[in-house]
Amino acid sequence: MSGYRISLIVPVYGVEKYIRQFAESALGQTYQDIQFVFVNDGTKDRSIDILEELIEEKFQHLKPRILIVNKENQGLPMARKTGLEHAEGEYVLFADSDDWLELDTVEKVVAKIDETGADIVYFDLVKEYGHKVSCKRERDYTAAQKADFIINIFNYKSHGYTVTKCFRRSIYTDNVIYFPKLGMHEDIYLMSQIIFYARSLVHLPEALYHYRKDNPNSMCAQDRNRRHRDSDVNLLDLYEYYRENLKGSPVEKVAGGIIMRAGWHSLLHGFNFFEAYPYLASDICKARLSLRYRVPLPMQLAVKVYSFIKKLSARSR
């Protein structure tokens, strides 16, 4: 069977404690025309065994629409990329296997697609902390406001979550979409490109996704300095793809913020970005100061001064 309306792509790694709850919510969706693509990212626990047991117990009727792809462990970004390569749906929706969905999530998303014909339908989510919950509402954006959406994702005024954005698969197949190397802020990396290439987008103002924040194995639970470094490396990687042709690119409006942040974290945390990326000092010197960057203005000035000194020092050698 092919030609699904939606492909739900789910990376699986180290989630044996949570996979049953997630799979119940995914396979139990009220909407029928879904292809389920579970990507086993080389998990070492019983996550896949539990998933297969659940399918046998309750969801045998869905077997023709369920695909389990086994691969070596390469991390979340590559697992998502693998899922996309196996997707057959007109639209794609990602989910993480330690979270869960409202049972009518896909039904409501498809209804909004049918109503608007949008390339992207994005919705709200609930952060689940175990002892409390927090509903995260998103702003309304139109296609004419895509640049603002991308800018606000980079400065954390909007949400970059991949799992709350259902997008037309042709955005991926018809454009060059780059995937991050590391698993920190991979959502921002990927979604800034998807949003840029979308011709239309619409907000569905309902919290349909439950994002688990009490999983000690998640990326967000890891060392803060490592998270900063991995995030900077990812975003510098994205910047490098478009550096020679920034105008009209997905990162045109956020390029200054990316390099300012990397420069600031180099000073703050002792990262070696100025050595690892020889162009960084020169590019920061050319970048404009902006209140829309994540880095406050005084810190931007400090980074510019340091970059200017680095540039002069390099010339004098």
PDB file of N, CA, C and O in Angstrom, residues 126-151:
ATOM      1  N   VAL A 126       2.242  20.410  25.046  1.00  0.00           N
ATOM      2  CA  VAL A 126       2.276  20.440  26.502  1.00  0.00           C
ATOM      3  C   VAL A 126       3.608  19.861  26.955  1.00  0.00           C
ATOM      4  O   VAL A 126       3.983  18.758  26.549  1.00  0.00           O
ATOM      5  N   LYS A 127       4.350  20.608  27.754  1.00  0.00           N
ATOM      6  CA  LYS A 127       5.566  20.081  28.358  1.00  0.00           C
ATOM      7  C   LYS A 127       5.191  19.350  29.647  1.00  0.00           C
ATOM      8  O   LYS A 127       4.549  19.911  30.523  1.00  0.00           O
ATOM      9  N   GLU A 128       5.608  18.100  29.722  1.00  0.00           N
ATOM     10  CA  GLU A 128       5.269  17.237  30.846  1.00  0.00           C
ATOM     11  C   GLU A 128       6.494  17.049  31.740  1.00  0.00           C
ATOM     12  O   GLU A 128       7.479  16.445  31.338  1.00  0.00           O
ATOM     13  N   TYR A 129       6.415  17.582  32.970  1.00  0.00           N
ATOM     14  CA  TYR A 129       7.543  17.526  33.893  1.00  0.00           C
ATOM     15  C   TYR A 129       7.371  16.454  34.966  1.00  0.00           C
ATOM     16  O   TYR A 129       8.155  16.388  35.897  1.00  0.00           O
ATOM     17  N   GLY A 130       6.354  15.633  34.843  1.00  0.00           N
ATOM     18  CA  GLY A 130       6.084  14.619  35.853  1.00  0.00           C
ATOM     19  C   GLY A 130       5.203  15.156  36.946  1.00  0.00           C
ATOM     20  O   GLY A 130       4.068  14.705  37.141  1.00  0.00           O
ATOM     21  N   HIS A 131       5.675  16.185  37.659  1.00  0.00           N
ATOM     22  CA  HIS A 131       4.917  16.762  38.760  1.00  0.00           C
ATOM     23  C   HIS A 131       4.083  17.970  38.327  1.00  0.00           C
ATOM     24  O   HIS A 131       3.255  18.460  39.093  1.00  0.00           O
ATOM     25  N   LYS A 132       4.320  18.467  37.114  1.00  0.00           N
ATOM     26  CA  LYS A 132       3.553  19.609  36.612  1.00  0.00           C
ATOM     27  C   LYS A 132       3.559  19.609  35.091  1.00  0.00           C
ATOM     28  O   LYS A 132       4.340  18.882  34.462  1.00  0.00           O
ATOM     29  N   VAL A 133       2.672  20.408  34.515  1.00  0.00           N
ATOM     30  CA  VAL A 133       2.629  20.538  33.058  1.00  0.00           C
ATOM     31  C   VAL A 133       2.660  22.021  32.701  1.00  0.00           C
ATOM     32  O   VAL A 133       2.302  22.882  33.502  1.00  0.00           O
ATOM     33  N   SER A 134       3.117  22.297  31.477  1.00  0.00           N
ATOM     34  CA  SER A 134       3.170  23.672  30.991  1.00  0.00           C
ATOM     35  C   SER A 134       2.783  23.678  29.521  1.00  0.00           C
ATOM     36  O   SER A 134       3.433  23.015  28.708  1.00  0.00           O
ATOM     37  N   CYS A 135       1.716  24.386  29.190  1.00  0.00           N
ATOM     38  CA  CYS A 135       1.249  24.448  27.807  1.00  0.00           C
ATOM     39  C   CYS A 135       1.997  25.545  27.063  1.00  0.00           C
ATOM     40  O   CYS A 135       2.061  26.691  27.526  1.00  0.00           O
ATOM     41  N   LYS A 136       2.600  25.208  25.929  1.00  0.00           N
ATOM     42  CA  LYS A 136       3.369  26.147  25.136  1.00  0.00           C
ATOM     43  C   LYS A 136       2.581  26.538  23.892  1.00  0.00           C
ATOM     44  O   LYS A 136       2.415  25.746  22.973  1.00  0.00           O
ATOM     45  N   ARG A 137       2.076  27.764  23.889  1.00  0.00           N
ATOM     46  CA  ARG A 137       1.305  28.266  22.760  1.00  0.00           C
ATOM     47  C   ARG A 137       2.230  28.939  21.757  1.00  0.00           C
ATOM     48  O   ARG A 137       3.188  29.605  22.132  1.00  0.00           O
ATOM     49  N   GLU A 138       1.937  28.774  20.503  1.00  0.00           N
ATOM     50  CA  GLU A 138       2.730  29.375  19.445  1.00  0.00           C
ATOM     51  C   GLU A 138       2.030  30.607  18.894  1.00  0.00           C
ATOM     52  O   GLU A 138       0.809  30.771  19.034  1.00  0.00           O
ATOM     53  N   ARG A 139       2.797  31.490  18.273  1.00  0.00           N
ATOM     54  CA  ARG A 139       2.228  32.658  17.615  1.00  0.00           C
ATOM     55  C   ARG A 139       1.637  32.265  16.269  1.00  0.00           C
ATOM     56  O   ARG A 139       1.961  31.214  15.707  1.00  0.00           O
ATOM     57  N   ASP A 140       0.784  33.107  15.752  1.00  0.00           N
ATOM     58  CA  ASP A 140       0.236  32.915  14.406  1.00  0.00           C
ATOM     59  C   ASP A 140       1.151  33.582  13.384  1.00  0.00           C
ATOM     60  O   ASP A 140       1.508  34.753  13.526  1.00  0.00           O
ATOM     61  N   TYR A 141       1.528  32.838  12.359  1.00  0.00           N
ATOM     62  CA  TYR A 141       2.339  33.371  11.269  1.00  0.00           C
ATOM     63  C   TYR A 141       1.681  33.028   9.935  1.00  0.00           C
ATOM     64  O   TYR A 141       1.039  31.984   9.796  1.00  0.00           O
ATOM     65  N   THR A 142       1.871  33.902   8.972  1.00  0.00           N
ATOM     66  CA  THR A 142       1.454  33.619   7.605  1.00  0.00           C
ATOM     67  C   THR A 142       2.717  33.391   6.770  1.00  0.00           C
ATOM     68  O   THR A 142       3.842  33.601   7.251  1.00  0.00           O
ATOM     69  N   ALA A 143       2.524  33.004   5.510  1.00  0.00           N
ATOM     70  CA  ALA A 143       3.677  32.798   4.630  1.00  0.00           C
ATOM     71  C   ALA A 143       4.495  34.077   4.482  1.00  0.00           C
ATOM     72  O   ALA A 143       5.721  34.034   4.352  1.00  0.00           O
ATOM     73  N   ALA A 144       3.826  35.227   4.518  1.00  0.00           N
ATOM     74  CA  ALA A 144       4.530  36.501   4.391  1.00  0.00           C
ATOM     75  C   ALA A 144       5.389  36.802   5.613  1.00  0.00           C
ATOM     76  O   ALA A 144       6.257  37.685   5.563  1.00  0.00           O
ATOM     77  N   GLN A 145       5.175  36.077   6.690  1.00  0.00           N
ATOM     78  CA  GLN A 145       5.921  36.306   7.938  1.00  0.00           C
ATOM     79  C   GLN A 145       6.915  35.176   8.226  1.00  0.00           C
ATOM     80  O   GLN A 145       7.367  35.020   9.352  1.00  0.00           O
ATOM     81  N   LYS A 146       7.269  34.418   7.204  1.00  0.00           N
ATOM     82  CA  LYS A 146       8.189  33.291   7.411  1.00  0.00           C
ATOM     83  C   LYS A 146       9.519  33.746   8.001  1.00  0.00           C
ATOM     84  O   LYS A 146      10.085  33.067   8.863  1.00  0.00           O
ATOM     85  N   ALA A 147      10.036  34.865   7.517  1.00  0.00           N
ATOM     86  CA  ALA A 147      11.328  35.347   8.028  1.00  0.00           C
ATOM     87  C   ALA A 147      11.239  35.650   9.517  1.00  0.00           C
ATOM     88  O   ALA A 147      12.165  35.333  10.283  1.00  0.00           O
ATOM     89  N   ASP A 148      10.121  36.261   9.946  1.00  0.00           N
ATOM     90  CA  ASP A 148       9.939  36.538  11.371  1.00  0.00           C
ATOM     91  C   ASP A 148       9.858  35.241  12.169  1.00  0.00           C
ATOM     92  O   ASP A 148      10.382  35.157  13.292  1.00  0.00           O
ATOM     93  N   PHE A 149       9.182  34.249  11.623  1.00  0.00           N
ATOM     94  CA  PHE A 149       9.067  32.949  12.287  1.00  0.00           C
ATOM     95  C   PHE A 149      10.459  32.360  12.499  1.00  0.00           C
ATOM     96  O   PHE A 149      10.810  31.925  13.608  1.00  0.00           O
ATOM     97  N   ILE A 150      11.279  32.360  11.456  1.00  0.00           N
ATOM     98  CA  ILE A 150      12.623  31.796  11.554  1.00  0.00           C
ATOM     99  C   ILE A 150      13.475  32.584  12.551  1.00  0.00           C
ATOM    100  O   ILE A 150      14.173  32.010  13.400  1.00  0.00           O
ATOM    101  N   ILE A 151      13.422  33.915  12.479  1.00  0.00           N
ATOM    102  CA  ILE A 151      14.177  34.754  13.421  1.00  0.00           C
ATOM    103  C   ILE A 151      13.759  34.456  14.855  1.00  0.00           C
ATOM    104  O   ILE A 151      14.601  34.290  15.753  1.00  0.00           O
TER     105      ILE A 151
END
